[in-house]
Amino acid sequence: MQLLLQSLTLALLNGAIYALMAMGITFIASIMRIINWSTGEFYMVGSFAHLALLTVIFPALGLTLPMAWLLSALLAMGLVFVLGMVVQRTLIAPMHRPGTQAFEYATIMTVALSVLLQNGAIMIAGPNQYSVPDYMRPILLEDLEIVLNGSRVASGLAALAIILLFYVLLYRTSLGLAFRGIAQNRLAAETAGLNLKTMDMLAFGIGTGLCAVAGALLAPVFLVHPLNGAAATMKGFEIIVIGGIGSLGGAVVAAFGLALVEGLGATFYRAELQQLYGFVFLIGFLVFRPQGLFGHRERRV
Amino acid sequence: MSTADALLNVAGLGVGYVPGIDILRNIDLRAERGKVTTIIGPNGAGKSTLLRCIFGLLPARRGTVEFAGSIMEATAPDRRKLDGMAYVPQHHSTCPQLTIEENLRLGGWLLRRRKPEMQARLDEIYERFPVLAERRRIKATQLSGGQLRTLAVAKELIVQPRLMLLDEPSVGMSPKVAQEVYAMLAALPSQGVTVLLVDQNITDAVAMSDSVYLIAEGGVQRHGTGRWFTENISDVIREMLQGA
């Protein structure tokens, strides 16, 4: 019973962080109609920015805050938000002309960008693994007789809060209404007077910022190294296929589903096969429900 | 009609999609303030392309688009919207999964920081189009064809544009619903909106127009008043069919 409770709790916390990643991918895909293959690398850049802030910059500035890890993760998200917008405007936007052949090249550009960012990180930080200090001490729940990893609890709760804020942005603000409009019909948004170039740039910044904060929050659990984005990319794409491409709600549900399958499989069968459970889950969806949980069978026209 | 009366003045316009091939070669056209101007022509004449270019969705290869006395330079639809131009495309001009009210608020993007004004305009729209008021909380995908068209027009009217570009407003509609849409459009000039209409439904469109242009083969083939076109409709249709 304790084992079940422990794995369910961890699945909830992991699911929240997976959801951030997947929302980042699916948000960019809905707005810009391109898949960002450099998602994992923005996750990696987020984790490095977090590492630098937390272990070098804050101590150098003499900052000793009670929740420095949270401030650092949010700053990492902000930095990558700006980096994402610069990258979108300079490298992707020139090719991102829907309805033209060049549009396909925008996706290829994100593949090239992933190689560039990986190798850039290796050049700067070397092929080493780094760790950040734990966010919290382990939490002992005496009544239930379970122990939870404090860093996971802290990062999972922070991720849940960011997801909530993102939903508030999307469903309670005029900017969110504009994004939802663009996701459904770019022309209708353009005739409303929206500048789609600016909105695409913002969307790319927000999407990559979400991935970056996931990388930052997970830093004490999965370590920080130049290739840590690869697994994150894989996870993110598993989730958006299961949830249905373009569906933010689907991404959140699928993220928790995947975390649950992985957690239960690792606890009750074999821990070393944890990555495999997710793929079996994915293949099951591709066979029985290829459009995903909340996707549509038809492609958008 | 002097040039000063023209809200929109298009001169020598050339537009195309593929390098070396012009869809429109040399278009001269004016839309007078507070009037309905209609463009007719055979399929493929470039009528929709002309509207797209006027709204800034396509760059002009040659010529000028002058709106309210200023030459429109860059292809930036958001700038033209800000200047008072609105465009209702033939298809896909609303967001199906947004509610009616959300669609209208999206159309009122320029008013997003002026909340009381946005609410006042929404109230005006609901008063003018009760069919939308009754359904404000339902998604656009649940509307009928005529209601969707009304929503598409209302979505642009909410910012009180000076010029409304409309592409085939009655396409795919039953004659009864089309009549309702034309009645709504015919009322726009009295509300201070100049209308530039592209239509295949020649008889109805010409009947409500002050000025009509027949375009074919990349240029204006004939220009006259709505009354002249109505009186000579058979000849015009024959001319269009021969040109098609």
Coordinates of C-alpha atoms in Angstrom, one line a residue:
Chain A
M1 CA 0.0 0.0 0.0
Q2 CA 2.8 2.4 0.9
L3 CA 4.6 1.5 -2.3
L4 CA 1.4 2.3 -4.3
L5 CA 0.9 5.6 -2.5
Q6 CA 4.5 6.6 -3.0
S7 CA 4.5 5.8 -6.7
L8 CA 1.2 7.6 -7.2
T9 CA 2.5 10.7 -5.5
L10 CA 5.7 10.6 -7.6
A11 CA 3.7 10.1 -10.7
L12 CA 1.6 13.2 -9.9
L13 CA 4.8 15.3 -9.4
N14 CA 6.6 13.9 -12.5
G15 CA 3.4 14.3 -14.5
A16 CA 3.3 18.0 -13.8
I17 CA 6.9 18.5 -15.1
Y18 CA 6.3 16.3 -18.1
A19 CA 3.2 18.4 -18.8
L20 CA 5.2 21.6 -18.9
M21 CA 7.5 20.1 -21.6
A22 CA 4.6 18.8 -23.6
M23 CA 2.6 22.0 -23.4
G24 CA 5.7 23.8 -24.7
I25 CA 5.8 21.6 -27.8
T26 CA 2.1 21.5 -28.4
F27 CA 1.7 25.3 -27.9
I28 CA 4.2 26.1 -30.6
A29 CA 2.7 23.4 -32.9
S30 CA -0.8 24.9 -32.5
I31 CA 0.2 28.5 -33.1
M32 CA 3.0 28.1 -35.7
R33 CA 2.0 24.8 -37.3
I34 CA 5.6 23.5 -37.0
I35 CA 7.1 20.9 -34.7
N36 CA 10.0 22.3 -32.7
W37 CA 12.6 19.5 -32.7
S38 CA 14.9 21.6 -30.6
T39 CA 12.5 21.4 -27.6
G40 CA 14.9 19.2 -25.6
E41 CA 17.8 21.6 -26.2
F42 CA 15.8 24.5 -24.8
Y43 CA 15.1 22.2 -21.8
M44 CA 18.9 21.7 -21.6
V45 CA 19.6 25.4 -21.9
G46 CA 17.1 26.0 -19.1
S47 CA 18.8 23.5 -16.8
F48 CA 22.2 25.1 -17.5
A49 CA 20.9 28.6 -16.9
H50 CA 19.4 27.4 -13.6
L51 CA 22.7 25.7 -12.7
A52 CA 24.7 28.9 -13.5
L53 CA 22.3 31.1 -11.5
L54 CA 22.1 28.9 -8.5
T55 CA 25.7 27.8 -8.1
V56 CA 27.7 30.6 -9.6
I57 CA 25.8 33.9 -10.1
F58 CA 23.7 34.0 -6.9
P59 CA 26.7 33.1 -4.6
A60 CA 28.8 35.6 -6.4
L61 CA 26.2 38.3 -5.7
G62 CA 25.9 37.1 -2.1
L63 CA 22.2 36.2 -2.6
T64 CA 21.0 33.8 0.1
L65 CA 17.3 33.5 -0.4
P66 CA 15.0 31.0 1.2
M67 CA 13.6 29.7 -2.1
A68 CA 16.5 30.7 -4.4
W69 CA 15.8 27.6 -6.6
L70 CA 12.4 28.8 -7.5
L71 CA 13.6 32.3 -8.4
S72 CA 16.5 30.8 -10.4
A73 CA 14.1 28.5 -12.3
L74 CA 11.8 31.4 -13.1
L75 CA 14.7 33.5 -14.2
A76 CA 15.9 30.6 -16.4
M77 CA 12.5 30.5 -18.0
G78 CA 12.6 34.2 -18.6
L79 CA 16.1 34.0 -20.2
V80 CA 15.0 31.2 -22.5
F81 CA 11.8 33.0 -23.3
V82 CA 14.0 35.9 -24.7
L83 CA 16.4 33.5 -26.4
G84 CA 13.5 31.7 -28.0
M85 CA 12.0 34.9 -29.3
V86 CA 15.4 35.9 -30.8
V87 CA 15.9 32.5 -32.4
Q88 CA 12.4 32.6 -33.8
R89 CA 12.8 36.0 -35.3
T90 CA 16.3 35.5 -36.7
L91 CA 16.4 31.8 -37.8
I92 CA 12.8 30.5 -38.1
A93 CA 10.6 33.5 -39.1
P94 CA 12.4 34.1 -42.5
M95 CA 11.3 30.6 -43.6
H96 CA 8.0 30.5 -41.7
R97 CA 5.6 31.5 -44.5
P98 CA 2.6 29.2 -44.3
G99 CA 1.5 27.8 -47.7
T100 CA 5.0 28.0 -49.2
Q101 CA 7.6 25.3 -49.6
A102 CA 10.0 27.3 -47.4
F103 CA 7.5 26.5 -44.5
E104 CA 8.9 23.0 -44.4
Y105 CA 12.4 24.4 -44.0
A106 CA 11.3 26.1 -40.7
T107 CA 10.9 22.6 -39.2
I108 CA 14.3 21.5 -40.6
M109 CA 15.8 24.7 -39.0
T110 CA 14.7 23.5 -35.6
V111 CA 16.5 20.2 -36.2
A112 CA 19.7 22.1 -37.1
L113 CA 19.2 24.3 -34.0
S114 CA 19.1 21.3 -31.7
V115 CA 22.5 20.2 -33.1
L116 CA 23.8 23.7 -32.7
L117 CA 22.7 24.1 -29.1
Q118 CA 23.9 20.6 -28.1
N119 CA 27.4 21.2 -29.5
G120 CA 27.4 24.8 -28.2
A121 CA 26.7 23.4 -24.7
I122 CA 29.5 20.8 -25.1
M123 CA 31.9 23.5 -26.2
I124 CA 31.1 25.8 -23.2
A125 CA 30.5 23.2 -20.4
G126 CA 32.3 20.2 -21.7
P127 CA 30.8 16.7 -21.8
N128 CA 30.3 16.6 -18.0
Q129 CA 27.4 16.1 -15.7
Y130 CA 26.6 18.7 -13.1
S131 CA 24.2 18.6 -10.2
V132 CA 22.4 21.3 -8.3
P133 CA 21.7 21.3 -4.6
D134 CA 18.5 19.6 -3.4
Y135 CA 15.6 22.0 -3.1
M136 CA 14.2 20.4 0.0
R137 CA 15.1 17.7 2.4
P138 CA 13.3 14.4 2.0
I139 CA 9.7 14.5 3.4
L140 CA 8.6 11.8 5.8
L141 CA 4.9 11.2 6.0
E142 CA 4.8 9.2 9.2
D143 CA 1.1 8.3 9.2
L144 CA 1.4 6.8 5.7
E145 CA 4.9 5.5 6.3
I146 CA 6.3 6.9 3.1
V147 CA 9.3 9.1 2.3
L148 CA 9.2 11.5 -0.7
N149 CA 12.1 13.1 -2.5
G150 CA 11.9 16.8 -1.4
S151 CA 13.3 18.1 -4.7
R152 CA 10.6 16.3 -6.6
V153 CA 7.9 17.5 -4.4
A154 CA 9.1 21.1 -4.6
S155 CA 9.6 21.0 -8.4
G156 CA 6.3 19.2 -9.0
L157 CA 4.4 21.8 -7.0
A158 CA 6.1 24.6 -8.8
A159 CA 5.3 23.0 -12.2
L160 CA 1.6 22.7 -11.2
A161 CA 1.6 26.4 -10.3
I162 CA 3.2 27.3 -13.6
I163 CA 0.6 25.2 -15.5
L164 CA -2.2 26.9 -13.6
L165 CA -0.7 30.3 -14.5
F166 CA -0.4 29.3 -18.2
Y167 CA -4.1 28.4 -18.2
V168 CA -5.0 31.7 -16.6
L169 CA -3.0 33.4 -19.4
L170 CA -4.8 31.4 -22.1
Y171 CA -8.3 31.5 -20.8
R172 CA -8.5 34.8 -18.8
T173 CA -6.6 37.3 -20.8
S174 CA -7.0 39.0 -24.2
L175 CA -3.5 37.7 -25.2
G176 CA -4.7 34.2 -24.4
L177 CA -7.8 34.7 -26.5
A178 CA -5.6 35.9 -29.4
F179 CA -3.5 32.7 -29.1
R180 CA -6.5 30.5 -29.0
G181 CA -7.9 32.3 -32.1
I182 CA -4.6 31.9 -34.0
A183 CA -4.5 28.2 -33.1
Q184 CA -7.8 27.7 -34.8
N185 CA -7.7 30.1 -37.7
R186 CA -4.7 32.2 -38.5
L187 CA -6.6 34.2 -41.2
A188 CA -9.4 35.1 -38.8
A189 CA -6.8 36.3 -36.3
E190 CA -5.0 38.3 -39.0
T191 CA -8.2 40.0 -40.2
A192 CA -8.9 40.9 -36.5
G193 CA -5.7 43.0 -36.7
L194 CA -3.3 40.7 -34.9
N195 CA 0.3 40.9 -36.1
L196 CA 1.0 37.2 -36.6
K197 CA 4.8 37.7 -36.8
T198 CA 4.9 39.2 -33.3
M199 CA 2.4 36.5 -32.0
D200 CA 4.5 33.7 -33.5
M201 CA 7.6 35.1 -31.9
L202 CA 5.8 35.4 -28.5
A203 CA 4.5 31.8 -28.9
F204 CA 7.9 30.4 -29.6
G205 CA 9.3 32.3 -26.6
I206 CA 6.6 31.0 -24.3
G207 CA 6.8 27.4 -25.6
T208 CA 10.6 27.3 -25.2
G209 CA 10.3 29.0 -21.8
L210 CA 8.0 26.3 -20.6
C211 CA 10.5 23.6 -21.7
A212 CA 13.3 25.5 -20.0
V213 CA 11.5 25.8 -16.7
A214 CA 10.9 22.0 -16.8
G215 CA 14.6 21.5 -17.4
A216 CA 15.4 23.8 -14.5
L217 CA 13.0 22.2 -12.1
L218 CA 14.2 18.7 -12.9
A219 CA 17.9 19.6 -12.5
P220 CA 18.4 17.9 -9.1
V221 CA 16.7 14.7 -10.3
F222 CA 18.1 14.1 -13.8
L223 CA 21.3 16.1 -13.6
V224 CA 22.5 18.8 -15.9
H225 CA 24.5 17.9 -19.0
P226 CA 24.6 18.9 -22.7
L227 CA 22.6 15.9 -23.9
N228 CA 20.0 15.8 -21.2
G229 CA 17.5 17.3 -23.6
A230 CA 17.3 14.2 -25.8
A231 CA 15.3 12.1 -23.3
A232 CA 13.1 15.1 -22.5
T233 CA 12.3 15.6 -26.2
M234 CA 11.4 11.9 -26.5
K235 CA 9.2 12.2 -23.5
G236 CA 7.5 15.4 -24.7
F237 CA 6.7 13.8 -28.1
E238 CA 5.4 10.7 -26.6
I239 CA 3.0 12.8 -24.6
I240 CA 1.8 15.0 -27.4
V241 CA 1.1 12.0 -29.6
I242 CA -0.9 10.3 -26.8
G243 CA -2.7 13.5 -25.9
G244 CA -3.4 14.5 -29.5
I245 CA -1.3 17.0 -31.3
G246 CA -2.4 20.5 -30.8
S247 CA -4.5 19.7 -27.7
L248 CA -3.2 21.4 -24.5
G249 CA -5.7 19.6 -22.3
G250 CA -4.6 16.3 -24.0
A251 CA -1.0 17.1 -23.2
V252 CA -1.7 17.6 -19.5
V253 CA -3.8 14.4 -19.2
A254 CA -1.3 12.3 -21.2
A255 CA 1.6 13.7 -19.2
F256 CA 0.1 12.4 -16.0
G257 CA -0.9 9.2 -17.7
L258 CA 2.6 8.6 -18.9
A259 CA 4.1 9.4 -15.5
L260 CA 1.7 7.0 -13.9
V261 CA 2.4 4.1 -16.2
E262 CA 6.2 4.7 -15.8
G263 CA 5.9 5.0 -12.0
L264 CA 3.7 1.9 -11.5
G265 CA 5.7 -0.2 -13.9
A266 CA 9.0 0.7 -12.2
T267 CA 7.6 0.1 -8.8
F268 CA 5.8 -3.1 -9.3
Y269 CA 7.7 -4.8 -12.2
R270 CA 11.2 -3.7 -13.1
A271 CA 12.7 -0.3 -12.6
E272 CA 15.3 -0.5 -15.3
L273 CA 12.5 -0.8 -17.9
Q274 CA 11.0 2.5 -16.9
Q275 CA 11.5 4.1 -20.4
L276 CA 10.0 1.1 -22.1
Y277 CA 6.7 1.4 -20.4
G278 CA 6.1 4.8 -21.9
F279 CA 6.8 3.4 -25.4
V280 CA 4.5 0.5 -24.9
F281 CA 1.8 3.0 -23.8
L282 CA 2.5 5.1 -26.9
I283 CA 2.4 2.1 -29.3
G284 CA -0.9 1.1 -27.7
F285 CA -2.3 4.5 -28.5
L286 CA -0.9 4.5 -32.1
V287 CA -2.6 1.2 -32.7
F288 CA -6.0 1.8 -31.1
R289 CA -6.4 5.5 -31.1
P290 CA -3.9 7.1 -33.5
Q291 CA -5.5 10.6 -33.2
G292 CA -4.6 10.6 -29.4
L293 CA -6.9 11.3 -26.5
F294 CA -8.2 14.6 -27.7
G295 CA -7.0 14.9 -31.2
H296 CA -9.0 14.8 -34.4
R297 CA -8.7 12.1 -37.1
E298 CA -8.5 14.6 -39.9
R299 CA -5.5 16.9 -40.5
R300 CA -6.3 20.5 -40.4
V301 CA -6.9 22.1 -43.8
Chain B
M1 CA -17.5 61.9 -58.5
S2 CA -14.2 63.6 -57.6
T3 CA -11.1 61.9 -56.3
A4 CA -11.7 63.5 -53.0
D5 CA -14.8 61.4 -52.5
A6 CA -12.9 58.2 -52.9
L7 CA -12.0 56.4 -49.7
L8 CA -10.1 53.8 -51.6
N9 CA -8.2 54.5 -54.8
V10 CA -6.4 51.7 -56.6
A11 CA -4.2 52.7 -59.5
G12 CA -2.3 50.5 -62.0
L13 CA -2.2 47.6 -59.6
G14 CA -0.3 44.4 -60.6
V15 CA -0.4 41.3 -58.4
G16 CA 0.7 37.7 -58.8
Y17 CA 1.6 34.6 -56.9
V18 CA 4.2 32.9 -59.2
P19 CA 7.2 34.8 -60.5
G20 CA 6.6 36.0 -64.0
I21 CA 2.8 35.4 -64.0
D22 CA 0.5 38.3 -63.1
I23 CA -3.0 37.5 -62.0
L24 CA -3.9 41.2 -62.1
R25 CA -2.0 43.4 -64.6
N26 CA -3.4 46.8 -64.4
I27 CA -6.3 47.5 -62.1
D28 CA -7.8 51.0 -61.6
L29 CA -10.6 51.2 -59.1
R30 CA -12.2 53.5 -56.6
A31 CA -14.6 53.0 -53.7
E32 CA -16.5 56.1 -52.9
R33 CA -17.2 57.0 -49.3
G34 CA -20.5 55.7 -47.9
K35 CA -21.3 53.7 -51.1
V36 CA -21.3 50.0 -52.1
T37 CA -18.9 49.2 -54.9
T38 CA -19.0 45.7 -56.3
I39 CA -16.4 43.8 -58.3
I40 CA -17.7 41.0 -60.6
G41 CA -16.0 38.8 -63.1
P42 CA -15.5 35.2 -64.3
N43 CA -13.9 32.5 -62.1
G44 CA -10.2 33.0 -61.8
A45 CA -10.3 36.7 -62.8
G46 CA -8.5 37.6 -59.6
K47 CA -11.3 39.2 -57.7
S48 CA -10.3 37.6 -54.3
T49 CA -6.7 38.3 -55.1
L50 CA -7.5 41.9 -55.5
L51 CA -9.1 42.1 -52.0
R52 CA -6.2 40.2 -50.4
C53 CA -3.8 42.7 -52.0
I54 CA -5.9 45.7 -50.9
F55 CA -5.9 44.4 -47.3
G56 CA -2.1 43.8 -47.4
L57 CA -2.1 40.0 -47.4
L58 CA -0.3 40.0 -50.7
P59 CA 2.3 42.4 -52.0
A60 CA 1.6 44.5 -55.0
R61 CA 4.1 44.2 -57.9
R62 CA 3.1 47.5 -59.4
G63 CA 0.8 50.3 -58.8
T64 CA -0.6 51.8 -55.6
V65 CA -3.3 51.3 -53.0
E66 CA -4.4 54.7 -51.6
F67 CA -6.6 54.6 -48.5
A68 CA -8.1 57.7 -46.9
G69 CA -5.5 59.9 -48.7
S70 CA -2.5 57.8 -47.7
I71 CA -0.6 55.4 -49.9
M72 CA -0.4 51.9 -48.3
E73 CA 3.2 50.8 -48.5
A74 CA 4.0 47.5 -46.7
T75 CA 2.1 44.3 -46.7
A76 CA 1.0 44.6 -43.1
P77 CA -2.7 43.8 -42.5
D78 CA -2.5 44.8 -38.9
R79 CA -1.5 48.3 -40.0
R80 CA -4.4 48.5 -42.4
K81 CA -6.8 47.3 -39.8
L82 CA -5.6 50.1 -37.5
D83 CA -6.2 52.6 -40.3
G84 CA -9.8 51.5 -40.6
M85 CA -9.9 48.8 -43.2
A86 CA -11.6 45.5 -42.5
Y87 CA -11.7 42.3 -44.5
V88 CA -14.1 39.4 -44.5
P89 CA -12.6 36.5 -46.5
Q90 CA -14.7 34.0 -48.4
H91 CA -14.1 31.1 -46.1
H92 CA -12.6 30.6 -42.6
S93 CA -13.2 34.0 -41.2
T94 CA -14.3 32.9 -37.7
C95 CA -12.8 30.6 -35.1
P96 CA -15.0 27.5 -34.8
Q97 CA -14.1 26.5 -31.2
L98 CA -14.4 30.0 -29.8
T99 CA -17.8 31.2 -28.6
I100 CA -19.7 33.9 -30.4
E101 CA -18.6 36.4 -27.8
E102 CA -15.0 35.3 -27.9
N103 CA -15.0 35.7 -31.7
L104 CA -16.4 39.2 -31.3
R105 CA -13.8 40.0 -28.7
L106 CA -11.1 38.7 -30.9
G107 CA -12.4 40.9 -33.7
G108 CA -12.2 43.8 -31.2
W109 CA -8.5 43.1 -30.6
L110 CA -7.7 46.8 -31.2
L111 CA -10.0 47.7 -28.3
R112 CA -8.5 45.2 -25.9
R113 CA -7.1 47.9 -23.6
R114 CA -10.3 49.9 -23.6
K115 CA -12.6 47.7 -21.7
P116 CA -15.7 50.0 -21.3
E117 CA -15.5 50.8 -25.1
M118 CA -15.3 47.1 -25.9
Q119 CA -18.4 46.4 -23.8
A120 CA -20.3 49.2 -25.4
R121 CA -19.4 48.0 -28.9
L122 CA -20.4 44.4 -28.0
D123 CA -23.8 45.7 -26.7
E124 CA -24.2 47.6 -30.0
I125 CA -23.4 44.5 -32.0
Y126 CA -25.9 42.4 -30.0
E127 CA -28.5 45.1 -30.5
R128 CA -28.0 45.1 -34.2
F129 CA -27.7 41.4 -34.6
P130 CA -30.1 39.7 -32.0
V131 CA -29.3 36.3 -33.6
L132 CA -25.8 36.6 -32.1
A133 CA -27.0 38.0 -28.8
E134 CA -29.1 35.0 -28.2
R135 CA -26.2 32.6 -28.9
R136 CA -23.3 34.6 -27.4
R137 CA -22.2 31.7 -25.2
I138 CA -22.3 28.9 -27.8
K139 CA -19.4 28.0 -30.0
A140 CA -19.3 29.3 -33.6
T141 CA -19.2 25.8 -35.0
Q142 CA -22.8 25.4 -33.9
L143 CA -24.1 28.3 -36.1
S144 CA -25.8 27.9 -39.4
G145 CA -24.2 29.2 -42.6
G146 CA -26.1 32.5 -42.6
Q147 CA -25.4 33.0 -38.9
L148 CA -21.7 32.3 -39.4
R149 CA -21.6 35.0 -42.1
T150 CA -23.3 37.4 -39.8
L151 CA -20.8 36.7 -37.1
A152 CA -17.9 37.1 -39.6
V153 CA -19.2 40.6 -40.6
A154 CA -20.0 41.5 -37.0
K155 CA -16.5 40.4 -35.9
E156 CA -15.1 43.1 -38.2
L157 CA -17.8 45.7 -37.6
I158 CA -17.0 45.8 -33.9
V159 CA -14.1 48.2 -34.4
Q160 CA -16.2 50.4 -36.6
P161 CA -14.1 50.2 -39.8
R162 CA -14.3 52.9 -42.5
L163 CA -14.0 50.4 -45.3
M164 CA -15.3 46.8 -45.4
L165 CA -13.9 44.4 -48.0
L166 CA -16.2 41.5 -48.4
D167 CA -15.4 38.4 -50.5
E168 CA -18.4 36.4 -51.7
P169 CA -20.7 36.9 -48.7
S170 CA -23.5 34.7 -49.9
V171 CA -21.5 31.7 -51.2
G172 CA -23.0 28.4 -50.5
M173 CA -26.2 29.9 -49.0
S174 CA -29.9 29.3 -49.8
P175 CA -31.5 32.2 -51.6
K176 CA -33.5 33.2 -48.5
V177 CA -30.4 33.3 -46.3
A178 CA -28.5 35.2 -49.0
Q179 CA -31.3 37.8 -49.1
E180 CA -30.9 38.3 -45.3
V181 CA -27.1 38.7 -45.7
Y182 CA -27.5 41.3 -48.6
A183 CA -30.1 43.2 -46.5
M184 CA -27.5 43.4 -43.7
L185 CA -24.8 44.6 -46.1
A186 CA -27.0 47.1 -47.8
A187 CA -27.5 48.8 -44.4
L188 CA -23.8 49.3 -43.8
P189 CA -23.3 52.5 -45.7
S190 CA -26.0 54.2 -43.6
Q191 CA -23.9 53.3 -40.6
G192 CA -20.9 55.1 -42.1
V193 CA -19.2 52.0 -43.6
T194 CA -18.0 52.0 -47.2
V195 CA -18.3 48.6 -48.8
L196 CA -16.2 46.9 -51.5
L197 CA -17.8 43.7 -52.4
V198 CA -16.6 40.8 -54.6
D199 CA -19.4 38.5 -55.7
Q200 CA -20.5 35.7 -58.0
N201 CA -24.1 36.3 -57.2
I202 CA -24.3 39.1 -59.8
T203 CA -28.0 39.9 -59.8
D204 CA -28.3 40.5 -56.1
A205 CA -24.9 42.1 -55.6
V206 CA -25.4 44.6 -58.5
A207 CA -28.9 45.5 -57.4
M208 CA -27.5 46.9 -54.1
S209 CA -24.4 48.6 -55.6
D210 CA -23.8 52.2 -56.4
S211 CA -20.8 51.3 -58.6
V212 CA -19.8 48.1 -60.4
Y213 CA -16.5 46.9 -61.9
L214 CA -16.3 44.0 -64.3
I215 CA -12.8 42.6 -64.2
A216 CA -11.3 39.9 -66.5
E217 CA -7.9 39.1 -68.0
G218 CA -6.1 41.0 -65.4
G219 CA -7.8 44.4 -65.9
V220 CA -11.1 46.3 -65.6
Q221 CA -13.2 45.5 -68.6
R222 CA -16.2 47.6 -67.8
H223 CA -17.2 50.1 -65.1
G224 CA -20.6 51.7 -64.5
T225 CA -23.3 52.4 -62.0
G226 CA -25.3 49.6 -60.4
R227 CA -28.4 50.8 -62.2
W228 CA -26.6 50.5 -65.6
F229 CA -25.4 47.0 -64.8
T230 CA -28.9 46.0 -63.6
E231 CA -30.5 47.2 -66.8
N232 CA -27.9 45.5 -69.0
I233 CA -27.5 42.3 -66.8
S234 CA -28.0 39.9 -69.7
D235 CA -25.3 41.5 -71.8
V236 CA -22.9 41.7 -68.9
I237 CA -23.4 38.0 -68.1
R238 CA -22.8 37.1 -71.8
E239 CA -19.7 39.2 -71.8
M240 CA -18.4 37.5 -68.6
L241 CA -19.1 34.0 -70.0
Q242 CA -17.3 34.8 -73.3
G243 CA -14.4 36.2 -71.3
A244 CA -14.2 33.2 -68.9

